[in-house]
Amino acid sequence: MTLTFEHRDAEHRFVASDDGREVGVVDYRLDGTVATITHTGTDPGRRGEGIAGRLTTVVLDDMRARGWSVVPQCPYTAQFIDQHPGYADLLA
């Protein structure tokens, strides 16, 4: 599995793809520099492969680099930040 990641700014969406096929998404709303992460999803046939975790890491690292703070409305993202306290500084 070779995942690639794309930030679709206009759609407020991050996408993970494997061989050109979308296998994971993270959606967010943006208000100034505050990103509310609303949804994390993976292809049902690919669950358990760590795709959501890898994608969430990419998302949070990208948001940090942009100087954004995060509201983890999505339960997956909230749990991920709880389990990875190195991202707690991003919380709005």
mmCIF file of C-alpha atoms in Angstrom:
data_model
loop_
_atom_site.group_PDB
_atom_site.id
_atom_site.type_symbol
_atom_site.label_atom_id
_atom_site.label_comp_id
_atom_site.label_asym_id
_atom_site.label_seq_id
_atom_site.Cartn_x
_atom_site.Cartn_y
_atom_site.Cartn_z
ATOM 1 C CA MET A 1 0.000 0.000 0.000
ATOM 2 C CA THR A 2 1.392 3.355 -1.075
ATOM 3 C CA LEU A 3 -0.824 6.154 0.144
ATOM 4 C CA THR A 4 -0.766 9.636 -1.309
ATOM 5 C CA PHE A 5 -2.364 12.623 0.382
ATOM 6 C CA GLU A 6 -4.004 15.677 -1.133
ATOM 7 C CA HIS A 7 -5.443 18.833 0.409
ATOM 8 C CA ARG A 8 -8.364 20.086 -1.639
ATOM 9 C CA ASP A 9 -8.519 23.628 -0.297
ATOM 10 C CA ALA A 10 -11.638 24.670 -2.193
ATOM 11 C CA GLU A 11 -13.558 21.645 -0.880
ATOM 12 C CA HIS A 12 -12.182 21.899 2.680
ATOM 13 C CA ARG A 13 -11.184 18.264 2.392
ATOM 14 C CA PHE A 14 -8.082 16.115 2.726
ATOM 15 C CA VAL A 15 -7.991 12.879 0.735
ATOM 16 C CA ALA A 16 -5.912 9.719 1.052
ATOM 17 C CA SER A 17 -5.581 7.714 -2.152
ATOM 18 C CA ASP A 18 -4.088 4.334 -2.942
ATOM 19 C CA ASP A 19 -3.197 3.782 -6.585
ATOM 20 C CA GLY A 20 -5.510 6.645 -7.595
ATOM 21 C CA ARG A 21 -8.502 5.374 -5.610
ATOM 22 C CA GLU A 22 -9.824 7.442 -2.698
ATOM 23 C CA VAL A 23 -9.595 5.398 0.491
ATOM 24 C CA GLY A 24 -9.958 8.066 3.181
ATOM 25 C CA VAL A 25 -11.208 11.606 3.739
ATOM 26 C CA VAL A 26 -11.177 14.301 6.395
ATOM 27 C CA ASP A 27 -13.637 17.177 6.014
ATOM 28 C CA TYR A 28 -13.475 20.492 7.852
ATOM 29 C CA ARG A 29 -15.010 23.958 8.082
ATOM 30 C CA LEU A 30 -12.755 26.991 8.255
ATOM 31 C CA ASP A 31 -13.487 30.220 10.129
ATOM 32 C CA GLY A 32 -10.468 32.473 9.887
ATOM 33 C CA THR A 33 -7.662 30.327 11.256
ATOM 34 C CA VAL A 34 -9.884 27.901 13.165
ATOM 35 C CA ALA A 35 -10.563 24.586 11.428
ATOM 36 C CA THR A 36 -13.477 22.524 12.734
ATOM 37 C CA ILE A 37 -12.856 18.935 11.702
ATOM 38 C CA THR A 38 -16.307 17.510 11.005
ATOM 39 C CA HIS A 39 -15.729 14.067 9.527
ATOM 40 C CA THR A 40 -13.112 11.366 9.116
ATOM 41 C CA GLY A 41 -13.961 8.396 6.935
ATOM 42 C CA THR A 42 -12.274 5.423 5.319
ATOM 43 C CA ASP A 43 -13.355 2.986 2.662
ATOM 44 C CA PRO A 44 -15.241 0.250 4.570
ATOM 45 C CA GLY A 45 -13.174 -2.433 2.869
ATOM 46 C CA ARG A 46 -9.945 -0.787 4.034
ATOM 47 C CA ARG A 47 -10.753 -0.207 7.699
ATOM 48 C CA GLY A 48 -8.189 -1.441 10.179
ATOM 49 C CA GLU A 49 -5.209 -0.610 7.945
ATOM 50 C CA GLY A 50 -4.276 2.610 9.737
ATOM 51 C CA ILE A 51 -5.416 4.868 6.908
ATOM 52 C CA ALA A 52 -7.428 7.211 9.148
ATOM 53 C CA GLY A 53 -4.512 7.614 11.545
ATOM 54 C CA ARG A 54 -2.007 8.371 8.803
ATOM 55 C CA LEU A 55 -4.405 10.811 7.150
ATOM 56 C CA THR A 56 -5.194 12.539 10.448
ATOM 57 C CA THR A 57 -1.472 12.987 11.080
ATOM 58 C CA VAL A 58 -1.091 14.621 7.656
ATOM 59 C CA VAL A 59 -4.112 16.862 8.324
ATOM 60 C CA LEU A 60 -2.952 18.031 11.751
ATOM 61 C CA ASP A 61 0.621 18.609 10.574
ATOM 62 C CA ASP A 62 -0.670 20.657 7.627
ATOM 63 C CA MET A 63 -2.961 22.706 9.848
ATOM 64 C CA ARG A 64 -0.102 23.363 12.284
ATOM 65 C CA ALA A 65 2.129 24.530 9.412
ATOM 66 C CA ARG A 66 -0.600 26.965 8.329
ATOM 67 C CA GLY A 67 -0.920 28.353 11.855
ATOM 68 C CA TRP A 68 -4.481 27.094 12.251
ATOM 69 C CA SER A 69 -6.063 25.869 15.452
ATOM 70 C CA VAL A 70 -8.440 22.914 15.535
ATOM 71 C CA VAL A 71 -11.876 22.096 16.915
ATOM 72 C CA PRO A 72 -12.188 18.293 16.739
ATOM 73 C CA GLN A 73 -15.946 17.915 16.241
ATOM 74 C CA CYS A 74 -15.321 14.513 14.659
ATOM 75 C CA PRO A 75 -15.101 11.832 17.385
ATOM 76 C CA TYR A 76 -12.210 10.081 15.622
ATOM 77 C CA THR A 77 -10.120 13.253 15.543
ATOM 78 C CA ALA A 78 -10.937 14.084 19.163
ATOM 79 C CA GLN A 79 -9.820 10.608 20.254
ATOM 80 C CA PHE A 80 -6.712 10.808 18.058
ATOM 81 C CA ILE A 81 -5.626 14.067 19.713
ATOM 82 C CA ASP A 82 -6.314 12.592 23.164
ATOM 83 C CA GLN A 83 -4.069 9.642 22.281
ATOM 84 C CA HIS A 84 -1.375 11.833 20.687
ATOM 85 C CA PRO A 85 -0.856 14.727 23.128
ATOM 86 C CA GLY A 86 1.762 16.277 20.850
ATOM 87 C CA TYR A 87 -1.190 17.720 18.931
ATOM 88 C CA ALA A 88 -2.973 19.177 21.990
ATOM 89 C CA ASP A 89 -1.429 22.592 21.306
ATOM 90 C CA LEU A 90 -3.615 22.833 18.189
ATOM 91 C CA LEU A 91 -6.878 22.786 20.146
ATOM 92 C CA ALA A 92 -8.867 26.009 19.859
#
